[in-house]
Coordinates of C-alpha atoms and ligand atoms in Angstrom, one line a residue:
X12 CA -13.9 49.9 4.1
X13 CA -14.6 48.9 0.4
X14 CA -11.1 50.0 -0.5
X15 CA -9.4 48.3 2.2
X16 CA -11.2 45.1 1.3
X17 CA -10.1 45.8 -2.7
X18 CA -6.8 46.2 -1.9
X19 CA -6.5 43.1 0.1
X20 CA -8.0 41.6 -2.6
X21 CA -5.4 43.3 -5.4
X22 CA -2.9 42.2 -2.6
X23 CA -4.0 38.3 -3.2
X24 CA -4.3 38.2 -6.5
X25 CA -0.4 39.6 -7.2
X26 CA 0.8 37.2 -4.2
X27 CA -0.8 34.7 -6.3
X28 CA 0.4 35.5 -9.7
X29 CA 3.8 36.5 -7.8
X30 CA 3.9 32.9 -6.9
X31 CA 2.4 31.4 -10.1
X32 CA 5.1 32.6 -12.1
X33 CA 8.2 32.1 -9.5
X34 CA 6.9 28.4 -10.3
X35 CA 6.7 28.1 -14.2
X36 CA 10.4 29.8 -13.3
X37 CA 11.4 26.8 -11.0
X38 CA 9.9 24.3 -13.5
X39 CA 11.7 25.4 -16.6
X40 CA 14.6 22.9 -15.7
X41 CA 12.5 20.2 -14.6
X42 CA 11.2 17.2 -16.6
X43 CA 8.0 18.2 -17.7
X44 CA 4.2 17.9 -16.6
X45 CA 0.7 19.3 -15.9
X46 CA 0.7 23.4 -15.0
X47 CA 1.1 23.8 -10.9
X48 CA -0.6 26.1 -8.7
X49 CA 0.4 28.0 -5.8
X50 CA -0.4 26.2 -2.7
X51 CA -1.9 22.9 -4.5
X52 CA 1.1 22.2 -6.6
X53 CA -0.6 19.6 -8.9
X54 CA -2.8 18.2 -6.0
X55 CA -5.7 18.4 -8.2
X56 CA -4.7 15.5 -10.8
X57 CA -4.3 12.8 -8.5
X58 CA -6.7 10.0 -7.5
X59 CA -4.7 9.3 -4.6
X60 CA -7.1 6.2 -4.3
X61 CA -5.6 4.9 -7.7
X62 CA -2.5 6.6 -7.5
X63 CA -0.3 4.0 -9.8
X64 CA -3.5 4.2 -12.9
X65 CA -3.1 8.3 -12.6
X66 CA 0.4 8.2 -12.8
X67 CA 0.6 5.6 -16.1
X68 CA -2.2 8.2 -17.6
X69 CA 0.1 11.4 -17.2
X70 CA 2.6 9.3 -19.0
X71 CA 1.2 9.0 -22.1
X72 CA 0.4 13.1 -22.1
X73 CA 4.1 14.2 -20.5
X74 CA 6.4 11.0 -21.0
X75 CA 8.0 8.3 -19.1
X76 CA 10.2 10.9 -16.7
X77 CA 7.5 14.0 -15.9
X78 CA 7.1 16.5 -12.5
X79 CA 4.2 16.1 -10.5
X80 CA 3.9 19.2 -7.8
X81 CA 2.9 18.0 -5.0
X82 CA 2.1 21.2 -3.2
X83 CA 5.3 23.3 -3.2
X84 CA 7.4 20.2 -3.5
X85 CA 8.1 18.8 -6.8
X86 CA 8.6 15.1 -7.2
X87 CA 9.3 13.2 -10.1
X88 CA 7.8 10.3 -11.3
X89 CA 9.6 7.6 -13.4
X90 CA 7.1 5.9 -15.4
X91 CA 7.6 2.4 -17.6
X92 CA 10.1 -0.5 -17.1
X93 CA 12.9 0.8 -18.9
X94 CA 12.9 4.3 -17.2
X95 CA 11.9 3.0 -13.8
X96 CA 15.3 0.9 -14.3
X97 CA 17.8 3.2 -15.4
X98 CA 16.5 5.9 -12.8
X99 CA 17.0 3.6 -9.9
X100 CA 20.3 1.6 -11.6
X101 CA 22.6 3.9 -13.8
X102 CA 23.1 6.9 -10.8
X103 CA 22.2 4.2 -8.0
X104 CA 24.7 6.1 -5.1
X105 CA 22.5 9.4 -6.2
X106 CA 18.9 8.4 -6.0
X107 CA 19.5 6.1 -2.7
X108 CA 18.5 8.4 -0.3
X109 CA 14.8 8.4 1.7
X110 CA 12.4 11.0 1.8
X111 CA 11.1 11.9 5.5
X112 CA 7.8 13.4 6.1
X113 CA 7.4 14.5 9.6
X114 CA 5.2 11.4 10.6
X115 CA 7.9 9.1 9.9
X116 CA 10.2 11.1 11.2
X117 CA 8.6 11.4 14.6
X118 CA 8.3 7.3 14.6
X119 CA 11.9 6.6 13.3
X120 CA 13.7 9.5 14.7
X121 CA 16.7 9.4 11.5
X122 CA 17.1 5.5 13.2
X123 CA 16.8 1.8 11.6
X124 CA 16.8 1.0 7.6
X125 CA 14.1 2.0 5.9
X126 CA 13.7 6.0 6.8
X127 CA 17.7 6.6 7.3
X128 CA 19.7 8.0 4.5
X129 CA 23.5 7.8 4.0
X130 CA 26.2 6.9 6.3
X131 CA 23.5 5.3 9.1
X132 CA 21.2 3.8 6.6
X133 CA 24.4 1.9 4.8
X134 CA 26.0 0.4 8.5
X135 CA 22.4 -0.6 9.2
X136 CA 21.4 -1.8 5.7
X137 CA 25.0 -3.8 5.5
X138 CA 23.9 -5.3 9.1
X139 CA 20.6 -6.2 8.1
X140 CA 21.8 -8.0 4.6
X141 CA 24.7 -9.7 6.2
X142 CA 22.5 -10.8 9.8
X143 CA 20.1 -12.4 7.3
X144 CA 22.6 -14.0 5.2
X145 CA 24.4 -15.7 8.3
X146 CA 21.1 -17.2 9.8
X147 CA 21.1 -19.5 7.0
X148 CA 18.7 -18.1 4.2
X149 CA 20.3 -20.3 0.9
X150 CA 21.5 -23.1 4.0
X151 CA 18.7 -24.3 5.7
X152 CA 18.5 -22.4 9.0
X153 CA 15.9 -19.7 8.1
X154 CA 14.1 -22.1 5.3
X155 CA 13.7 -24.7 8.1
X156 CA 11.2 -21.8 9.9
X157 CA 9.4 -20.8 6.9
X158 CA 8.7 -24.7 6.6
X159 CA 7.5 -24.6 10.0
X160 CA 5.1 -21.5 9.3
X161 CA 3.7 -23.0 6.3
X162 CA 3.0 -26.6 8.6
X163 CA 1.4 -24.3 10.9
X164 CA -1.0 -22.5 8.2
X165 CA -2.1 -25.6 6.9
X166 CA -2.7 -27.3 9.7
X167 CA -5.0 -24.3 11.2
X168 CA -6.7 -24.5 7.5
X169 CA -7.5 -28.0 8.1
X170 CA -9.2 -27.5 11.1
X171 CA -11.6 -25.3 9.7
X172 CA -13.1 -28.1 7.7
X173 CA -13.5 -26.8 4.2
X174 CA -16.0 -23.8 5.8
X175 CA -16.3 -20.6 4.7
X176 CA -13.1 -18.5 6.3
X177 CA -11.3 -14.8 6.1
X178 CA -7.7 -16.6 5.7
X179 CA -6.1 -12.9 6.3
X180 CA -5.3 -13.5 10.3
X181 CA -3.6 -16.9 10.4
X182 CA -1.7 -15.7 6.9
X183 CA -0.4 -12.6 8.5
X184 CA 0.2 -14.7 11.7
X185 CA 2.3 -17.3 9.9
X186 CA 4.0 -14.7 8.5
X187 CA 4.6 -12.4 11.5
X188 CA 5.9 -15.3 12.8
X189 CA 8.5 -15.8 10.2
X190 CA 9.9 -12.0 10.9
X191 CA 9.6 -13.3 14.5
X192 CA 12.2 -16.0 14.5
X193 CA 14.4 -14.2 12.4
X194 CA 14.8 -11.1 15.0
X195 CA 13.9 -13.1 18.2
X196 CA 14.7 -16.8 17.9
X197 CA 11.2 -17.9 18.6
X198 CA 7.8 -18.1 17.4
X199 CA 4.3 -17.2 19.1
X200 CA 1.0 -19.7 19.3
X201 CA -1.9 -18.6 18.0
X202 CA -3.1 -18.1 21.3
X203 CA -0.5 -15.6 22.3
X204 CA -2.6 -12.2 22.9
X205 CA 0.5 -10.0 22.9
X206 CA 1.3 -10.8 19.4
X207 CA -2.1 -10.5 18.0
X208 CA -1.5 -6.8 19.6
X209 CA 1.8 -6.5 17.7
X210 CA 0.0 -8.1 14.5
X211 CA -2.9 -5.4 15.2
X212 CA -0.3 -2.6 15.6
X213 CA 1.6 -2.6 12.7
X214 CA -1.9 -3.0 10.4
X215 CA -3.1 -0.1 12.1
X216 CA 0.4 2.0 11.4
X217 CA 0.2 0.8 7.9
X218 CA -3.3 2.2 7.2
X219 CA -2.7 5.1 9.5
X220 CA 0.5 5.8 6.5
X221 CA -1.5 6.2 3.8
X222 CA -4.7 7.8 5.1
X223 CA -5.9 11.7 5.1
X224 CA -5.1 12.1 9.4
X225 CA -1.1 11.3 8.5
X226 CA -1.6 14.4 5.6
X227 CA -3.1 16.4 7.8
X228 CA 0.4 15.3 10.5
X229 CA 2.6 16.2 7.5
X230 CA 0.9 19.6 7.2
X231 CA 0.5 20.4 10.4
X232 CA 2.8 18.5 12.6
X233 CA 3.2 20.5 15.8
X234 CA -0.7 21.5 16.1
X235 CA -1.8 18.0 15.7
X236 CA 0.6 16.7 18.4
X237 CA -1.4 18.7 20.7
X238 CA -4.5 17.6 19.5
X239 CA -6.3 14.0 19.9
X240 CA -6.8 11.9 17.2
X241 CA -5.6 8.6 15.4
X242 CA -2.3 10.2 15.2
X243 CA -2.0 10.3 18.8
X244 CA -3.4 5.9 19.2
X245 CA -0.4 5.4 16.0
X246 CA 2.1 6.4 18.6
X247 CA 0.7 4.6 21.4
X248 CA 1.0 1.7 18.9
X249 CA 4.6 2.1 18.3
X250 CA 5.4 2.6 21.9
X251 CA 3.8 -0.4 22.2
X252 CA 5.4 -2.0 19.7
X253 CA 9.7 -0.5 20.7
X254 CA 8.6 -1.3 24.3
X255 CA 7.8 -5.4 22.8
X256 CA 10.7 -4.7 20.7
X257 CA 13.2 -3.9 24.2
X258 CA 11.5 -6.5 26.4
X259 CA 12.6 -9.2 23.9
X260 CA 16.6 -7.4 24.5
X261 CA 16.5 -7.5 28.0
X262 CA 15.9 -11.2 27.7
X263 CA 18.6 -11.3 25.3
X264 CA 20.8 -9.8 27.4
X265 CA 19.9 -11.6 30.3
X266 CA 20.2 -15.1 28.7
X267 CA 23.5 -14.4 28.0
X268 CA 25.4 -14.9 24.8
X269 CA 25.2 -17.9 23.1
X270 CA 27.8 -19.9 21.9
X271 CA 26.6 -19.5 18.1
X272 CA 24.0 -16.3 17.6
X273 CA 20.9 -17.8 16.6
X274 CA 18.9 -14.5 15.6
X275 CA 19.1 -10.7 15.0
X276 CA 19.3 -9.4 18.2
X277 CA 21.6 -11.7 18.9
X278 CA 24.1 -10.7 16.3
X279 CA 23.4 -7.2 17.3
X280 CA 24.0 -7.0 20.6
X281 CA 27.7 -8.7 19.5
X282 CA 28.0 -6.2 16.8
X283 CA 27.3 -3.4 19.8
X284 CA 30.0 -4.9 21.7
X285 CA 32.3 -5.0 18.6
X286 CA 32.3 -1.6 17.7
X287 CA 32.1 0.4 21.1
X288 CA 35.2 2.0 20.5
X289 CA 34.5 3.0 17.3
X290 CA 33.6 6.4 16.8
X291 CA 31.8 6.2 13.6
X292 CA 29.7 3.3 14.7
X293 CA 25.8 3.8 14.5
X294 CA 25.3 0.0 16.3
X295 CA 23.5 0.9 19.5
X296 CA 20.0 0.1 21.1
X297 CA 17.9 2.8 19.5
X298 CA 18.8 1.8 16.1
X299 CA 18.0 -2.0 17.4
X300 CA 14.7 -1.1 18.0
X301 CA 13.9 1.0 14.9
X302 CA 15.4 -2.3 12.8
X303 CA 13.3 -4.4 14.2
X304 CA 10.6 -2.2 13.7
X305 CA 11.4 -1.9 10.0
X306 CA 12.2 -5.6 9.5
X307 CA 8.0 -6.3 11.2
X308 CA 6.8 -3.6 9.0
X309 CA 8.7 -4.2 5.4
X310 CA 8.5 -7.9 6.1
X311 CA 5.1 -8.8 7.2
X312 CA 2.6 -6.2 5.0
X313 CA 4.1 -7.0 1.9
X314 CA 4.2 -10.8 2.1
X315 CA 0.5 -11.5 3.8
X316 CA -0.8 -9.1 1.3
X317 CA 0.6 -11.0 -1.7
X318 CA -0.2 -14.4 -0.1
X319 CA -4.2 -12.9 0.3
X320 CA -3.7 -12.5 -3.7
X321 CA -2.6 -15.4 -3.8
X322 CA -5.5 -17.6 -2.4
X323 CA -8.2 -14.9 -3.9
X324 CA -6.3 -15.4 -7.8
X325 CA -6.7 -19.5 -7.5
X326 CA -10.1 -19.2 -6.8
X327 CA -10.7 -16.5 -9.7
X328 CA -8.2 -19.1 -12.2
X329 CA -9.6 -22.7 -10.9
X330 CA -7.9 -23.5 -14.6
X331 CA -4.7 -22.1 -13.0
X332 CA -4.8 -23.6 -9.9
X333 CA -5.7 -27.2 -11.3
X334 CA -2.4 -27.5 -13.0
X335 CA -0.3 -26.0 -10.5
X336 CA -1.5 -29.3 -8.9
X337 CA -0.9 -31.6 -11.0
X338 CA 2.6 -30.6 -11.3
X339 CA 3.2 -30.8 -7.9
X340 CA 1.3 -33.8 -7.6
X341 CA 3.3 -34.9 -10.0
X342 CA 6.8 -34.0 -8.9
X343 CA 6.4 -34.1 -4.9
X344 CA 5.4 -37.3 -2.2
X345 CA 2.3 -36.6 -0.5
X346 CA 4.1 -35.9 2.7
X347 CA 7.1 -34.6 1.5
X348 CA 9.0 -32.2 3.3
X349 CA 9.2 -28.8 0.7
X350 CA 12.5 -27.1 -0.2
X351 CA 13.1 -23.5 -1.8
X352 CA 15.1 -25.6 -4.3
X353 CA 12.2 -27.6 -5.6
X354 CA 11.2 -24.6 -7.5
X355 CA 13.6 -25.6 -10.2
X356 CA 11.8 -28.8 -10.6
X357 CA 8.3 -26.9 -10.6
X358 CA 8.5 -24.2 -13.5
X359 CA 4.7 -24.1 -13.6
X360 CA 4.2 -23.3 -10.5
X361 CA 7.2 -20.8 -9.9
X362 CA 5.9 -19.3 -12.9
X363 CA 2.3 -18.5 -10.6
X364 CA 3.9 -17.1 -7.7
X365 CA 6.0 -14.7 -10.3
X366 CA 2.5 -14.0 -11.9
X367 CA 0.6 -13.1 -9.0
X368 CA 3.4 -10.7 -7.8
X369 CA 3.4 -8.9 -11.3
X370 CA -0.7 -9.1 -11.9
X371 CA -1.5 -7.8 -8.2
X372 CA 1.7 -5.4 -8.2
X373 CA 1.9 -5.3 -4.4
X374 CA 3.6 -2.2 -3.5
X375 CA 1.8 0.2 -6.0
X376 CA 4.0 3.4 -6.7
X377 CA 6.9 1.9 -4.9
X378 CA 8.9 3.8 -1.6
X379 CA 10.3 7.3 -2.6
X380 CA 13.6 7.9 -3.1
X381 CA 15.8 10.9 -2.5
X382 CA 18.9 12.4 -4.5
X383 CA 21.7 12.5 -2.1
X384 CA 23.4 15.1 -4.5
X385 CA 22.6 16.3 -7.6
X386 CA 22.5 13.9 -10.6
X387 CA 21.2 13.2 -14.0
X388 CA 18.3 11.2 -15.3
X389 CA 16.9 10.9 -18.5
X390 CA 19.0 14.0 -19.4
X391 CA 17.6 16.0 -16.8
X392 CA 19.4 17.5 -14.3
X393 CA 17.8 16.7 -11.1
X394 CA 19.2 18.8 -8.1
X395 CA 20.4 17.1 -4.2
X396 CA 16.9 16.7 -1.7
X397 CA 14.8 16.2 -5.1
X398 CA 12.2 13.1 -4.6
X399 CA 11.7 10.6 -7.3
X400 CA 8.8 8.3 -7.5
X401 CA 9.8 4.9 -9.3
X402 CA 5.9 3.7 -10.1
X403 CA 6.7 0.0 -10.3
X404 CA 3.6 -0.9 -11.0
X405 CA 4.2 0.8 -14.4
X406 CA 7.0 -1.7 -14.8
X407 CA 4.8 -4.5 -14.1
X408 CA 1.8 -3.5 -16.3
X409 CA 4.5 -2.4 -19.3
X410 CA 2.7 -3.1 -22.6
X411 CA 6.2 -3.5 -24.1
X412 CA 7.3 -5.7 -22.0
X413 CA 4.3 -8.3 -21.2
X414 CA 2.0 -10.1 -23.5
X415 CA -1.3 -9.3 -21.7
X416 CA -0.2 -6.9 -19.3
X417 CA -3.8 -6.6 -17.7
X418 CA -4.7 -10.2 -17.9
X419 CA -3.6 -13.1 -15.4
X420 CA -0.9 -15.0 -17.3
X421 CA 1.6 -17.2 -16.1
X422 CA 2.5 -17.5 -19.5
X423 CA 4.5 -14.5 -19.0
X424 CA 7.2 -16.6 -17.1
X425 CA 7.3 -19.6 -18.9
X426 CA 8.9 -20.1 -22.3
X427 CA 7.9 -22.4 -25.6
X428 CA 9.1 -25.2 -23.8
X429 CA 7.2 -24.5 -20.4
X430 CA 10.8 -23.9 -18.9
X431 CA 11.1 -20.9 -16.3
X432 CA 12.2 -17.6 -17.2
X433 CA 13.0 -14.7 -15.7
X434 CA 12.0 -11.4 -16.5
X435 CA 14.3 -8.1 -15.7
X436 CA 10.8 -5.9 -16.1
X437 CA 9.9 -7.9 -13.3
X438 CA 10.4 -5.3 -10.6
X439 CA 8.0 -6.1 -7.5
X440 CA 11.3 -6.0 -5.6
X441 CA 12.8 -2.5 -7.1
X442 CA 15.7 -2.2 -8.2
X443 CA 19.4 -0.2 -7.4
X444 CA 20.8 0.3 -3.7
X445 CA 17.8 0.0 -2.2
X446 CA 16.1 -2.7 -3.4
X447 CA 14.3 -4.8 -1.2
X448 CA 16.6 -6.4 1.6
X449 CA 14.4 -9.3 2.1
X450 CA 13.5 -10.3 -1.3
X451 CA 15.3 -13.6 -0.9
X452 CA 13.5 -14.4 2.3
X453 CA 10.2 -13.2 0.8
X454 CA 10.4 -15.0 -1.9
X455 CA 11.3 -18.2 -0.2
X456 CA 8.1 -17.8 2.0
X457 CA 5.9 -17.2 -1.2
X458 CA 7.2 -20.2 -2.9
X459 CA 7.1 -23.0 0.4
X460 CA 3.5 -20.9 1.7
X461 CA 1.9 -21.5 -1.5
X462 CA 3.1 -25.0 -2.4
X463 CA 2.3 -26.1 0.6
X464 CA -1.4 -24.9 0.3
X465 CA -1.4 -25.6 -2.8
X466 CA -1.4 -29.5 -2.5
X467 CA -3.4 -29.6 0.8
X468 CA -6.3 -28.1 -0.4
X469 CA -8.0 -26.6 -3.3
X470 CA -9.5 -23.0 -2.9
X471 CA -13.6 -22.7 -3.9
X472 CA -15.7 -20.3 -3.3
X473 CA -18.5 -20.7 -0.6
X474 CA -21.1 -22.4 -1.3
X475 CA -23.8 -19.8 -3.0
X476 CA -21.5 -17.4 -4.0
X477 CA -21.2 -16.3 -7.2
X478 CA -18.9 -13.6 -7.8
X479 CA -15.5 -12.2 -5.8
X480 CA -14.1 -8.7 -5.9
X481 CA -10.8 -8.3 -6.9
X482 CA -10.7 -4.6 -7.1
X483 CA -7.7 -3.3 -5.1
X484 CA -8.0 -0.9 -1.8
X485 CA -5.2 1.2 -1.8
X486 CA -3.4 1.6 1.5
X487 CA 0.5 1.8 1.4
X488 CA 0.1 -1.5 -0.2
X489 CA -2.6 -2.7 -2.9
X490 CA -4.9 -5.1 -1.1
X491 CA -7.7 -7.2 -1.7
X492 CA -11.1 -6.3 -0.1
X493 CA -12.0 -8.7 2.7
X494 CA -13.2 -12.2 1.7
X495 CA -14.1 -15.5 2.5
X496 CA -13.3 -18.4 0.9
X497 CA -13.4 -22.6 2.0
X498 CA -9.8 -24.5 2.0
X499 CA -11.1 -27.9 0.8
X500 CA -8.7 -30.7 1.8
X501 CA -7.6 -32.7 -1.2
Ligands
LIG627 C1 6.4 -10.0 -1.3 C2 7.1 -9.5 -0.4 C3 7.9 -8.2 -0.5 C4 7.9 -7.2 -1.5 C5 7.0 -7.2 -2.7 C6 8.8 -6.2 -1.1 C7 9.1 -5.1 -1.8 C8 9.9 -4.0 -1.4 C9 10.1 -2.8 -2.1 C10 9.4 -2.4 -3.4 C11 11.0 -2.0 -1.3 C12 11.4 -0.6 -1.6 C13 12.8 -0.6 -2.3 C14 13.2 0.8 -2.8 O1 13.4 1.7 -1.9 O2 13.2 1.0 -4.0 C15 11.3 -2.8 -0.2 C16 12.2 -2.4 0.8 C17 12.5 -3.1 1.9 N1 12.1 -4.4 2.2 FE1 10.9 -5.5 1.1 N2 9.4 -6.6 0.1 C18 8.9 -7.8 0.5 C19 9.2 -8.5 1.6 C20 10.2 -8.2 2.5 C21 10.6 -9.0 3.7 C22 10.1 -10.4 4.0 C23 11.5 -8.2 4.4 C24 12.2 -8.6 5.7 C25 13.1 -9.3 5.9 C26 11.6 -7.0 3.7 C27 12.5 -5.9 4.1 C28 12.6 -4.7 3.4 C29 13.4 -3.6 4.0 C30 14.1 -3.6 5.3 C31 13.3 -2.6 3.0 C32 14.0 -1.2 3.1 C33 15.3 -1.3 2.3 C34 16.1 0.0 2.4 O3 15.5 1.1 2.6 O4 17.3 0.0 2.1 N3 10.9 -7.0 2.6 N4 10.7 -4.0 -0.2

């Protein structure tokens, strides 16, 4: 019995050694990094709760381009604004692929924008880009909503008197609603249950992304479909939220075409129509669905997080938000009606929004990226189905390329002269093929949001409060901690 039990033991420890050394082997062409282990890979170096400050550390022991194991799978990391660049830029066609882990693959099936690769990913990408282009983003069809959000946000802040209030629902509202008349045509009232369960659904998928149960799916996919768990209530919410998606469609369809297409599905169900004798076409209703999905989930997260920075940063800077202020006091009528081109005439305050995009760095570590075939970067060669990691929050904290990196600075965007300036380390966005597909949209709802807050009220603390947290909770975006603060009506 003893000598069964040392052989099996013997039996281990070559497996293990056996597999130790098949992967110093596999990571003599690699970039370099810390030693993996069978099984764990590099597991054991990461705080996956501060993923982006673990990452930055490993660069300064194994460089700007370095391998992190992430079990048996190595990815690699590009670290710093100039290599986070050039990785996503010089070889753009090769890194432009998407990862899939099998949780996003059950939800998006290979369909949609943001989890397709290659020939599907660039009919539905070119869709998406053109679809937003031709609703008037840069005219004044989609601005026109976004100015009809912002109306609504202030208005619902006024009501609340100046008391103490979590701004997080009626931000992410306003913003849903943005997505909403972009892909349907219309928005919903505050009132309207069935979008506060769309609202609810996609926060739960997000935090369901980024948590242990969706590792756990990854690992063991087919056992956990079988067993219960908030896997199995993150389906029901996307079933929920396709079956929203298709009830909106049938109304499309039933309504008719209109004489001009006034929103997404609108355009899409024409496209349909356009290429059903095409072959190659990947237009059909499955891949409307997942789209929409993806424009909700890109679209919303990102831009109510950054706006709940936004509101939690003026009341941290009261310096900051006082001049922002004055210049738009100074610039704008009371009751004027805000346009994405006033920006020009409001460098200070362009200059914030910029700032709080850099300082919070929203999207942490970025979305993975696959090589479609093999490539080169940084002199590496870097075989097809490797996964690179651009850590843009690496790009935004880059000592070399901002003054006070760590500090709150809208210095950083403004020149002797107080003019505007832009900043190509200034990668909140990415960068290369994939880089973000709404960024103009986004960044028109950051700019009309914020100046519209921004001379209706002034943001304070409640009234015996002393201190607020502006640590960062990582989900598969870096947000604030639940707060409260008072809107007080200027
Ligand atoms: C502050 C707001 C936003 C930030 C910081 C942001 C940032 C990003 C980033 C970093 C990516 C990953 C790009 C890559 O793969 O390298 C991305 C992708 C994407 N974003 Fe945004 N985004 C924002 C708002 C929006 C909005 C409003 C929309 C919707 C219209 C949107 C739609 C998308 C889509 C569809 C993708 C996937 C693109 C692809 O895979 O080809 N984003 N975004």
């Amino acid at each position: 019995m003893l000598g069964l039990s040392a052989l099996l033991v013997a039996l281990l420890i070559s497996l293990f050694i056996v597999q130790f050394l098949k992967l110093q082997w596999a990571c003599r062409r690699l970039p370099p990094g810390p030693t993996p282990l069978p099984i764990i890979g590099n597991m054991w170096v990461m705080d996956f709760k501060r993923q982006h400050e673990t990452l930055i550390k490993l660069a300064q022991i194994y460089g700007n381009i370095f391998t992190l194991w992430m079990g048996p799978i190595p990815i690699i990391i590009l670290n710093g604004f100039q290599t986070v660049k050039d990785g996503l830029t010089v070889h753009a066609e090769d890194v432009s692929g998407r990862p899939s882990t099998p949780f996003w693959q059950r939800v998006a099936s290979g369909k949609g924008i943001i989890f397709t690769s290659g020939h599907t990913w660039k009919q539905q990408r070119r869709f998406g880009l053109m679809t937003l282009r031709n609703l008037g983003l840069g005219k004044k069809g989609l601005e026109h909503r976004v100015q009809e959000e912002a109306c609504h946000l202030v208005e619902f802040f006024m009501q609340e008197r100046g008391q103490p209030l979590d701004p997080s629902f009626p931000i992410v509202h306003s913003v849903s609603n943005v997505i909403a008349a972009v892909v349907f045509g219309h928005r919903f009232t505050i009132e309207n249950k069935n979008f506060h369960q769309v609202i609810e659904s996609y926060d739960y998928m997000v935090k369901f992304g980024s948590s242990v149960s969706e590792m756990l799916y990854d690992i063991f996919p087919w056992l956990m479909n079988h067993l219960p768990g908030p896997h199995q209530k993150v389906f029901y919410c996307h079933e929920f939220l396709r079956s929203f998606a298709r009830n909106e469609i049938r109304n499309h369809r039933e309504n008719g075409p209109p004489d001009e297409p006034q929103d997404f599905i609108d355009f899409y169900l024409a496209q349909i129509d356009k290429s059903k004798d095409d072959p190659t076409s990947t237009f059909d209703e499955d891949n409307m669905v997942q789209a929409i999905f993806d424009l909700f989930l890109a679209g919303t997260e990102t831009t109510t997080t950054t706006l709940r920075w936004t509101v939690l940063d003026m009341v941290a800077h009261p310096d900051v938000q006082e001049k922002v202020q004055k210049e738009l006091d100074a610039v704008l009528g009371p009751s004027q009606l805000i346009c994405y081109e006033d920006r020009k005439k409001l460098p200070y305050t362009n200059a914030v929004i910029h700032e709080i995009q850099r300082y919070n760095s929203v999207v942490a570590v970025g979305v993975p990226r696959e090589c479609i075939r093999g490539t080169v970067l940084q002199g590496f060669p870097i075989e097809k189905g490797t996964i690179i990691i651009p850590n843009l929050t690496s790009a935004l904290l880059d000592p070399e390329q901002w003054e006070t990196p760590r500090q709150f600075n809208p210095n950083h965007f403004l020149d002797k002269d107080g003019n505007f300036v832009n900043k190509d380390a200034f990668l909140a966005f990415s960068a290369g093929h994939r880089v973000c597909l709404g960024e103009l949209l986004a960044r028109t709802e950051l700019f009309l949001f914020f100046s519209n807050l921004m001379r209706a009220f002034t943001f304070k603390l409640p009234e015996g409060v002393k201190e607020i947290n502006t640590e960062a909770i990582t989900w598969i975006t870096l947000q604030p901690h639940p707060y409260k603060i008072c809107a007080v009506p200027r």
